[in-house]
Coordinates of C-alpha atoms and ligand atoms in Angstrom, one line a residue:
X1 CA -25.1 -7.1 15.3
X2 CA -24.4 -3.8 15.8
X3 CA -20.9 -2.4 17.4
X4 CA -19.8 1.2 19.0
X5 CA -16.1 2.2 18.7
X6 CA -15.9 4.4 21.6
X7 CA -12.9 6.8 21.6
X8 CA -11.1 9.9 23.9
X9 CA -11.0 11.2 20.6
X10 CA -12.6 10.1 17.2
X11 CA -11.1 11.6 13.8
X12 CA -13.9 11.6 11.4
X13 CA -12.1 13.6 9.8
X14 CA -12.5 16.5 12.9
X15 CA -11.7 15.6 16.0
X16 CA -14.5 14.4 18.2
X17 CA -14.0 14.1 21.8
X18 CA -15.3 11.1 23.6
X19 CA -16.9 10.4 20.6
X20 CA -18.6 6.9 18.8
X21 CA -18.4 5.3 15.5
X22 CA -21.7 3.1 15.4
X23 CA -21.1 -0.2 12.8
X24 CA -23.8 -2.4 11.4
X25 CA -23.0 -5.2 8.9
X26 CA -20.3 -3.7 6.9
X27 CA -20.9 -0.1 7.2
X28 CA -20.6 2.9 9.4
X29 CA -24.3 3.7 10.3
X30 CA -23.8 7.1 12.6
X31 CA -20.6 8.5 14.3
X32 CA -20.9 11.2 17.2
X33 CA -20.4 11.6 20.8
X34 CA -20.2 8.6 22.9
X35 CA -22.6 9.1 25.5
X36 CA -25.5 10.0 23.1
X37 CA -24.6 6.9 20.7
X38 CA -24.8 4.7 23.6
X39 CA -28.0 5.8 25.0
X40 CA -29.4 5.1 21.7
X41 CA -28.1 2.0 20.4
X42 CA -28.2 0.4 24.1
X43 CA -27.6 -3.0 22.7
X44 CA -24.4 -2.3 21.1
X45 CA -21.4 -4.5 21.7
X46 CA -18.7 -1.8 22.8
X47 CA -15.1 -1.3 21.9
X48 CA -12.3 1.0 22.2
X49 CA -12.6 3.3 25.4
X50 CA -13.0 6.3 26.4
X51 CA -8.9 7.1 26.4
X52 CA -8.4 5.4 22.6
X53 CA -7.9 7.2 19.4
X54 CA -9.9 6.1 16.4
X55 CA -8.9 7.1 13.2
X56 CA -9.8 5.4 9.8
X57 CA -8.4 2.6 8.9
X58 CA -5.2 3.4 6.7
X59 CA -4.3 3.1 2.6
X60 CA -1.5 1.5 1.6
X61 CA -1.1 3.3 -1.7
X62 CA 2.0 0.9 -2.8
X63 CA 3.7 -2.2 -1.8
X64 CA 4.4 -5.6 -3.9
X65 CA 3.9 -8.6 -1.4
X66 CA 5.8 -10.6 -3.9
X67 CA 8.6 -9.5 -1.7
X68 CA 7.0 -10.8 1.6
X69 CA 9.5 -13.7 1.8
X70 CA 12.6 -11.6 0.8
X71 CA 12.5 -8.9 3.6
X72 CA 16.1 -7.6 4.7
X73 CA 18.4 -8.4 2.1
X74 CA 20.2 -7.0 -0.4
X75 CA 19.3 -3.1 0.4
X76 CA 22.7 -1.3 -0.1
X77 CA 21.4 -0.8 -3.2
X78 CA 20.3 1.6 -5.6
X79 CA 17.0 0.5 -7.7
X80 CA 18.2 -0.6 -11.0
X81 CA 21.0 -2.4 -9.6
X82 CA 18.5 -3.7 -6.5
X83 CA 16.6 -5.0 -9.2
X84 CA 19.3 -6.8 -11.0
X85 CA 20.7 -8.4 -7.7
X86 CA 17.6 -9.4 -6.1
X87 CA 14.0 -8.9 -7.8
X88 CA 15.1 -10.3 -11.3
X89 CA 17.0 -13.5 -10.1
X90 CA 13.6 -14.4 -7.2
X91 CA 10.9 -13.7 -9.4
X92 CA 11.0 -16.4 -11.5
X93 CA 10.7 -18.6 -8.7
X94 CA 7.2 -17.2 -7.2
X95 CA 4.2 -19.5 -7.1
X96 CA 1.1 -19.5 -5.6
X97 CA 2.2 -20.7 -2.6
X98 CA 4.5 -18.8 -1.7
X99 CA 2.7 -15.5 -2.8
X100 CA 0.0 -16.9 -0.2
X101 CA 3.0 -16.9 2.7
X102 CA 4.4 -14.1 1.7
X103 CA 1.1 -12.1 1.5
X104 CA 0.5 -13.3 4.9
X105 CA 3.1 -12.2 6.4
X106 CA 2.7 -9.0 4.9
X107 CA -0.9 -8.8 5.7
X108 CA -0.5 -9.5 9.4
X109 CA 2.4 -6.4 10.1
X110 CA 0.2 -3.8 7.9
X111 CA -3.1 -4.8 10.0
X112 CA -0.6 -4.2 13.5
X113 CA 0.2 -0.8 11.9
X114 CA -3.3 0.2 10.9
X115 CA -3.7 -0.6 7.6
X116 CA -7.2 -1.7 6.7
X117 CA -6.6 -1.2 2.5
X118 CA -3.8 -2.3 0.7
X119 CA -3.1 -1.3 -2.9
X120 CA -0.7 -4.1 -4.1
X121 CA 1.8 -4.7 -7.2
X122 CA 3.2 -8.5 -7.4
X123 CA 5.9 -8.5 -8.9
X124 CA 6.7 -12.0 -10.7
X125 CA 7.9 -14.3 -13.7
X126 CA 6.3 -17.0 -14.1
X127 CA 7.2 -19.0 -16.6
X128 CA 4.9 -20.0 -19.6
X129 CA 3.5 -23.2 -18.9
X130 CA 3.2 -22.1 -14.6
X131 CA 0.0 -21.8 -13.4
X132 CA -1.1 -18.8 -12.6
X133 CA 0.5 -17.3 -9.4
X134 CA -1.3 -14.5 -7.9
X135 CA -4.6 -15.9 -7.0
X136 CA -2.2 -16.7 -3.9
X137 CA -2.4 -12.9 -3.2
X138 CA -6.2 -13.3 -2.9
X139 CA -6.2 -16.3 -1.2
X140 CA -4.6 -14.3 1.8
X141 CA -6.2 -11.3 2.4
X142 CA -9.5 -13.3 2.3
X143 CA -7.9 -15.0 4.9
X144 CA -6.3 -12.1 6.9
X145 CA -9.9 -10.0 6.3
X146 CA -7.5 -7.4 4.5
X147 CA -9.1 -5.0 2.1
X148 CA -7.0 -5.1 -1.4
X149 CA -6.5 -3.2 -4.8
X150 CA -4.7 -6.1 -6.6
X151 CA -2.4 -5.7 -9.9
X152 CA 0.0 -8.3 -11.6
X153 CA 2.8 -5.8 -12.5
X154 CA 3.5 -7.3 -16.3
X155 CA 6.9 -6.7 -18.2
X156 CA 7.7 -8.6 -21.1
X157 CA 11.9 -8.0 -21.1
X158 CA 14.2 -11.3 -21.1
X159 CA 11.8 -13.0 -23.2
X160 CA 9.0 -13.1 -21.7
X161 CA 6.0 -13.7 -23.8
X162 CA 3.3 -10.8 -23.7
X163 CA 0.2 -14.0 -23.7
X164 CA 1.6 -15.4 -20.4
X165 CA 1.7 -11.5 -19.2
X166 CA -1.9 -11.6 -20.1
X167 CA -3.2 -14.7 -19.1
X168 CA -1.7 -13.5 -15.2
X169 CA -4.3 -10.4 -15.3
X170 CA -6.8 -12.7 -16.3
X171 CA -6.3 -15.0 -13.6
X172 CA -6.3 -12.1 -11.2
X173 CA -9.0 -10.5 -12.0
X174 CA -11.3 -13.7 -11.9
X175 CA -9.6 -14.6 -8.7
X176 CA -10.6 -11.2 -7.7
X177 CA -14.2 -11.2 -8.6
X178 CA -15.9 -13.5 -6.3
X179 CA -14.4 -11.2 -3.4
X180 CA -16.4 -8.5 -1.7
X181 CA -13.0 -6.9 -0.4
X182 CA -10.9 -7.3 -3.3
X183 CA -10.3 -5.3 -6.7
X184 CA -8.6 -5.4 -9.7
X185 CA -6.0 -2.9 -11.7
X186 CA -4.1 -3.7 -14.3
X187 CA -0.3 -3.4 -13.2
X188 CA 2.5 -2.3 -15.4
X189 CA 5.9 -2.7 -13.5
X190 CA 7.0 0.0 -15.7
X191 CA 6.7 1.3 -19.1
X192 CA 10.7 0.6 -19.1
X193 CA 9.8 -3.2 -18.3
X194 CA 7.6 -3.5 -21.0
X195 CA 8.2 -3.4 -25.3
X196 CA 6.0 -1.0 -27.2
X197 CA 3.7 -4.2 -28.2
X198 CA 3.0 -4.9 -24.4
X199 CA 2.4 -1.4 -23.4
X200 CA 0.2 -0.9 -26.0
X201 CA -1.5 -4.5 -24.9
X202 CA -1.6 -3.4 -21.2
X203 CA -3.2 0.3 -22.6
X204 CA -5.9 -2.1 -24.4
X205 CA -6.3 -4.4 -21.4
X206 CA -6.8 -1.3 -19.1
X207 CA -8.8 1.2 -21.2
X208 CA -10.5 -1.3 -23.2
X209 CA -12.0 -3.5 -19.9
X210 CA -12.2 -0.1 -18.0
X211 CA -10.3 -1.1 -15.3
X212 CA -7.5 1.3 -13.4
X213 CA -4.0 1.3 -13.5
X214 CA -1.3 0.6 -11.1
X215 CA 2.2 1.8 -12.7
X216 CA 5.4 2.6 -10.9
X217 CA 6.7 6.3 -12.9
X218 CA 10.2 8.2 -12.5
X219 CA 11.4 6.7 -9.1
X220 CA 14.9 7.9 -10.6
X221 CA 16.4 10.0 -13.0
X222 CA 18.2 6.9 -15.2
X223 CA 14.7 6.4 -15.6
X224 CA 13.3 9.6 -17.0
X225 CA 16.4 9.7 -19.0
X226 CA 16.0 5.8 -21.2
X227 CA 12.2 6.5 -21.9
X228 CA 12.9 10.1 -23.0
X229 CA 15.8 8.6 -25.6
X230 CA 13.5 6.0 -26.1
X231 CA 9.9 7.8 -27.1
X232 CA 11.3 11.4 -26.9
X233 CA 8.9 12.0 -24.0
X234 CA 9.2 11.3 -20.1
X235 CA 6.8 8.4 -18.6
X236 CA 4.2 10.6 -17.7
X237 CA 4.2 12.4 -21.2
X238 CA 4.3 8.8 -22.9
X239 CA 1.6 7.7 -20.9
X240 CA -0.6 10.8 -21.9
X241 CA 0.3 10.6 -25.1
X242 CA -0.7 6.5 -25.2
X243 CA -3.9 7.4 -23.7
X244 CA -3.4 5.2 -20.5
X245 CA -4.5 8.0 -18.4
X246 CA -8.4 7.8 -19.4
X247 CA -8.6 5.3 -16.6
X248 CA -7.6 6.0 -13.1
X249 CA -4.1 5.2 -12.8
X250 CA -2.0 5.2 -9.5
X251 CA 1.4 6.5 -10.2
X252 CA 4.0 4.8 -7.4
X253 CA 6.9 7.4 -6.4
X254 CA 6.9 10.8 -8.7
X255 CA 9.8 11.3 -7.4
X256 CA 12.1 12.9 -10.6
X257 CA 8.4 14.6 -12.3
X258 CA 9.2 17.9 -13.3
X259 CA 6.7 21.2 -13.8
X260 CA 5.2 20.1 -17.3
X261 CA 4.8 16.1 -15.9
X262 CA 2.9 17.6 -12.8
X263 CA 0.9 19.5 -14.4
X264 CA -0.1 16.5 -17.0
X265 CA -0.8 14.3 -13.9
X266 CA -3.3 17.0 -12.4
X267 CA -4.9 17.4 -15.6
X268 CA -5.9 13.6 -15.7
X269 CA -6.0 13.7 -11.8
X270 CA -3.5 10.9 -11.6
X271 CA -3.1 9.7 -8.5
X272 CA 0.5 9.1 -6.1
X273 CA 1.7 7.0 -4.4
X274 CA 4.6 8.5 -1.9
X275 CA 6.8 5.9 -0.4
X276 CA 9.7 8.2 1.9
X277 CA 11.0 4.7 3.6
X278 CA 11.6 3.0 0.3
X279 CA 13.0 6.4 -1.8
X280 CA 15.4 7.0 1.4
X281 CA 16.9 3.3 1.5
X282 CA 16.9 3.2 -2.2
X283 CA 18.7 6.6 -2.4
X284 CA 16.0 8.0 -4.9
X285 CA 15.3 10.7 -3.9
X286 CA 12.7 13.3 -2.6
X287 CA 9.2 13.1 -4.2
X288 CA 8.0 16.6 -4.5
X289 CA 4.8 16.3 -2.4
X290 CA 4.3 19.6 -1.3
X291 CA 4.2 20.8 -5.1
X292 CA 1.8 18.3 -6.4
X293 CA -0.2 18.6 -3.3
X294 CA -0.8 22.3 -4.4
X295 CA -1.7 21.8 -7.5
X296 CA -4.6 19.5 -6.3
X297 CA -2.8 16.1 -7.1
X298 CA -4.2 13.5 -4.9
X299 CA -1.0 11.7 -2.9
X300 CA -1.0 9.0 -0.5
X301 CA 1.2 7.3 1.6
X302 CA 3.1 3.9 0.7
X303 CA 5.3 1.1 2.3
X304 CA 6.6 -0.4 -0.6
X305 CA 8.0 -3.5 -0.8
X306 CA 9.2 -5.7 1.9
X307 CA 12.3 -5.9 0.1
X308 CA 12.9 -1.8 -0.3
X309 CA 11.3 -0.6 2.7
X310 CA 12.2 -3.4 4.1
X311 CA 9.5 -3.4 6.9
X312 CA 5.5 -3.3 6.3
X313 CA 5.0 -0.8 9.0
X314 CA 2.6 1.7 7.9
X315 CA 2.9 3.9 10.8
X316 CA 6.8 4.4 10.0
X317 CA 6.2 5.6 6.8
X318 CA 3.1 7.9 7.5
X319 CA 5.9 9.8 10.5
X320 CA 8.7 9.5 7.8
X321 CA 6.6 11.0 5.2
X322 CA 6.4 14.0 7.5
X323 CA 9.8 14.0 8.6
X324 CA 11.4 13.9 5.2
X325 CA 9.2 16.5 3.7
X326 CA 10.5 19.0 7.0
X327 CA 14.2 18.2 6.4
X328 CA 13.9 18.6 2.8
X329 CA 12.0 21.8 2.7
X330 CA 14.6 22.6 6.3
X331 CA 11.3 24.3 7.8
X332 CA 9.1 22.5 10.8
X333 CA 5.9 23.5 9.0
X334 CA 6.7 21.5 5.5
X335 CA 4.2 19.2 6.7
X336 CA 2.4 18.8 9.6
X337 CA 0.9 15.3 11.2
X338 CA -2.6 16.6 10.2
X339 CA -1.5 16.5 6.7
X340 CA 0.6 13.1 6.8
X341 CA -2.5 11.9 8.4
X342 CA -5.0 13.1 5.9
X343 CA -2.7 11.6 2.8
X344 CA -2.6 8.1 5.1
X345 CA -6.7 8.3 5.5
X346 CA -8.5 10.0 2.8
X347 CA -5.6 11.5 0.9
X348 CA -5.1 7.7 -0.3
X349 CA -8.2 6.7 -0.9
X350 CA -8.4 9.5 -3.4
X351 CA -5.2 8.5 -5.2
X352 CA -7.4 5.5 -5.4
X353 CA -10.5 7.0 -6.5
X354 CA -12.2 5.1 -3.7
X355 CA -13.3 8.3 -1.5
X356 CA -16.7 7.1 -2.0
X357 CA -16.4 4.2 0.2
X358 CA -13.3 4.6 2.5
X359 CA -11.1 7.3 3.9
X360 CA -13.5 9.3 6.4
X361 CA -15.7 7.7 9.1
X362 CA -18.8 8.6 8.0
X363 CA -22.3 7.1 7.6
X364 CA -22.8 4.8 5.0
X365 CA -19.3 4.3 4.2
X366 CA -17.0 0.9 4.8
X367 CA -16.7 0.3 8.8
X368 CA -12.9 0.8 8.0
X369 CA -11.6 2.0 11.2
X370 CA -8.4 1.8 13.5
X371 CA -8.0 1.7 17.2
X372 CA -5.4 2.6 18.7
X373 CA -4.6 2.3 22.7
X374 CA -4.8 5.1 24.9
X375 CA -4.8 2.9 28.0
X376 CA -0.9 2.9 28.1
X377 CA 2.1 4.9 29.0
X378 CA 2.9 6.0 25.0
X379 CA -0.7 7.5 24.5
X380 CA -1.4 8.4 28.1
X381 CA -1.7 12.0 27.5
X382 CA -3.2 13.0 24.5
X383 CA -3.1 17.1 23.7
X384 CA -3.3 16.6 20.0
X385 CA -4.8 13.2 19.0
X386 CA -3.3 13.8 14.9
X387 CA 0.3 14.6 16.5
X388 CA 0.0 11.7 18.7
X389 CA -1.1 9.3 16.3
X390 CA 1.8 10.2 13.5
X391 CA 4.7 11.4 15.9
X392 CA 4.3 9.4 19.0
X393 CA 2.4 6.0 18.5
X394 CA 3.9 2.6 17.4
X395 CA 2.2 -0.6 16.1
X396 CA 2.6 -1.5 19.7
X397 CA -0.7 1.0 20.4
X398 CA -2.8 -0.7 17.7
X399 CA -5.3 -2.3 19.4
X400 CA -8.2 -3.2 17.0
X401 CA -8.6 -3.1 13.0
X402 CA -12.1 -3.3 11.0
X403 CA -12.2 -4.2 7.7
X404 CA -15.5 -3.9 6.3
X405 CA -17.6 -4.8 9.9
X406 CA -15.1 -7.3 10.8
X407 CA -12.5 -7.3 13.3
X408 CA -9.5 -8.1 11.4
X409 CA -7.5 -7.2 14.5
X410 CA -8.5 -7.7 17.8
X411 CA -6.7 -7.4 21.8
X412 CA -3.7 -6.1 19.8
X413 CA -3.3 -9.3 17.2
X414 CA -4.5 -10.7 14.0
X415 CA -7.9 -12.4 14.5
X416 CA -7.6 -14.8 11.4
X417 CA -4.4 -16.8 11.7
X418 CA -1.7 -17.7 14.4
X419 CA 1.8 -15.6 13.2
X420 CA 3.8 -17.5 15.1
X421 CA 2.4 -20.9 13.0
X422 CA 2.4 -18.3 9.7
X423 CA 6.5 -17.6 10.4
X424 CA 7.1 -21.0 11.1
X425 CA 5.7 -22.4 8.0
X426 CA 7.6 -19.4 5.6
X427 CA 10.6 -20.1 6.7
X428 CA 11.4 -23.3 5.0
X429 CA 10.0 -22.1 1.9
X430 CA 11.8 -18.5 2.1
X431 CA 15.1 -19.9 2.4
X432 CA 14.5 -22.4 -0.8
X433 CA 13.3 -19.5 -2.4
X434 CA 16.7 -17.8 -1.8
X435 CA 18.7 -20.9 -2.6
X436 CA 16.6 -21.6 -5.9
X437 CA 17.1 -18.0 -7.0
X438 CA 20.7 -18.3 -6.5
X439 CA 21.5 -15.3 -4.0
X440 CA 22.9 -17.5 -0.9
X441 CA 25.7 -14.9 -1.5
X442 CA 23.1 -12.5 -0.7
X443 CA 21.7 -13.8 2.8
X444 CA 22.5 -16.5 5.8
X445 CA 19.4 -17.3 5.6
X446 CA 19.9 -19.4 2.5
X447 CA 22.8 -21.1 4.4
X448 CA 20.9 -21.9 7.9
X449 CA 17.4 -22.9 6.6
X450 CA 18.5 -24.8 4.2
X451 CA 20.8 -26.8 6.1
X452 CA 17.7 -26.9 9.0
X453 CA 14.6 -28.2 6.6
Ligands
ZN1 ZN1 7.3 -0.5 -5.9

């Protein structure tokens, strides 16, 4: 079958007016203006019209949807002690169904912002003798038709055996394999999280299978401050030094790297994940985007968590990405939509080493594309379709999502499941969660569903 994604304007990177992106199978076959596309495939099933914008689908450089069941609690908060209150006590309790829900529910608010690739971190203890627990991630996005790059994020503090740690990356990554959407990274929650014996396992696991890393580094400066009294270095210099950076290795936040840690990360062209929603509710911090971005450091955009964010809208953070850089820098050209855009398109997808296959619209690449409505009041006039889609469209305006050739999204919803069925069935299980992990002080939900299942 083949399809044509007609749009008013089509960003393939440049803007095309009235223009086409033609899909066969998985991939992009040709992209140009509408009326010569349609003349030529005349067969074509059509989409999008001639008032839409059509962008490429968007990269979630960072979220963990092992928070998908604890979104909206606990966020006055700074991390460590966010960590202590919330993750720590919840994790323990994760299992492979709930990852499924809480992946789902995740899933289904990326795809209504435009996300088409999500580059995940679950964050979980399971116990020794648990099965393993993020399979459920997988499981999901199958579902959902949600392109991932999937990572256990291991940390062997409390006593936590470094085997178990293992055994979850193995059960991911076979998970992982039989999927055409889905890959693999070995995660490290953070080099804080883990003992010298398990970072130097997760370097092994990493380097040794050649797989790429997903790692949060310096979200704070109590961070930069225990690994330098630690290993005399800061997390980036450590993981130089260690060798982790011979694989590709996504770095989530950046946000406290100084002049010598930048200028490590460009050397190994690590790649960044910037997440403005979660550092501002967190209190982090500013990441210093603009500098990295000059120095040729490949940054994309992130959601985060649903817990630290606490909402999965990637549309939110691609605006607020632009917003915080201009009242940071306290000048209206700190970063323009363009350039939010391009680090939510192809600026991720580098980060991610995937350029190859995603982040443009281009012939032979993944048929990963967004539509977004220009058939209603918010987009009705268009004069810039990049300062449109950053500053003045919502979810609301997402109208169709491809993943791969299929319609993940269609008439403005999920095509896969029912989220009304998918909220209903989360909700007995998130408030056990809550109660199990001991936090009823934390949330009403604990209190209502409870006393309601
Ligand atoms: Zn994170």
């Amino acid at each position: 079958m083949t399809v044509l994604i007609r749009g008013g304007w089509v960003l393939a990177p440049e803007a095309i007016a009235d223009g086409a992106v033609v899909v066969e199978g998985a991939r992009i076959v040709e992209v140009g203006p509408y009326a010569d596309l349609v003349a030529r495939y005349p067969g074509a099933e059509v989409h999008g019209s001639a008032y839409d914008i059509v962008s490429p689908g968007f990269v979630n450089t960072h979220g963990h949807f092992s928070e998908g069941l604890i979104t909206g609690i606990a966020s006055d908060y700074t991390l460590w002690e966010w960590i202590c209150a919330l993750i720590n006590p919840v994790s323990s309790h994760l299992d492979r169904g709930s990852a499924y829900l809480g992946t789902l529910l995740s899933g289904i608010q990326m795809l209504r912002s435009g996300v088409t690739t999500a580059n995940d971190m679950f964050v979980c203890h399971p116990a020794d003798d648990a099965a393993p627990v993020t399979p459920g991630v997988v499981d999901a996005l199958e579902e959902l038709g949600l392109r991932g790059v999937l990572s256990f994020g291991a940390g062997d503090r409390g006593g936590r055996s470094i085997g178990r740690q293992v055994e979850e990356h193995d059960a991911l990554r076979e998970a992982v394999a039989s999927s055409t959407l889905q890959t693999f990274r070995v995660g490290i929650g953070a080099l804080g999280g883990q003992s010298d014996e398990m970072f130097a396992a997760s370097v092994e696991y990493a380097v040794g299978g050649g797989h790429g890393v997903h790692i949060h580094v310096q979200e704070i400066r109590e961070e930069v401050t225990a690994t330098f009294e630690r290993t005399g270095r800061t997390v980036v210099g450590h993981c130089a030094h260690e060798g982790l950076f011979a694989v590709p290795t996504l770095a989530a936040h950046c946000v406290w790297v100084d002049r010598a840690d930048r200028a490590l990360m460009a050397e190994h062209r690590v790649g960044v994940a910037h997440n403005p929603v979660a550092n501002m509710i967190l209190a982090s911090g500013v990441a210093p985007v603009t500098e990295m971005r000059q120095l040729g450091i490949d940054v994309g955009i992130g959601v985060d968590g649903a817990a630290s964010n606490d909402s999965q809208d990637f549309l939110q953070a691609m605006k607020s990405a632009a917003l915080l850089a201009r009242v940071h820098h306290q000048q209206a050209t700190a970063m323009s939509a363009r350039e939010a855009w391009e680090m939510a398109t192809i600026g991720g997808a580098r980060a991610l080493r995937m350029e190859a296959t995603i982040g443009t619209l281009e012939a032979g690449k993944q048929a990963d594309v967004v539509v977004l409505d220009g058939t209603g009041p918010t987009l009705a006039n268009v004069h810039d379709p990049y300062q449109a889609m950053v500053f003045v469209a919502g979810s609301r305006e997402v109208k169709e999502v491809w993943v791969g050739g299929r319609a993940s999204l269609l008439d403005f919803e999920v095509t896969a499941v029912d989220p009304g069925e998918v909220a209903a069935r989360s909700r007995p299980v998130a408030a056990d969660l809550v109660r199990r992990a001991g936090l009823p002080h934390l949330s009403v939900l604990a209190g209502s569903g409870s006393a309601g299942s």
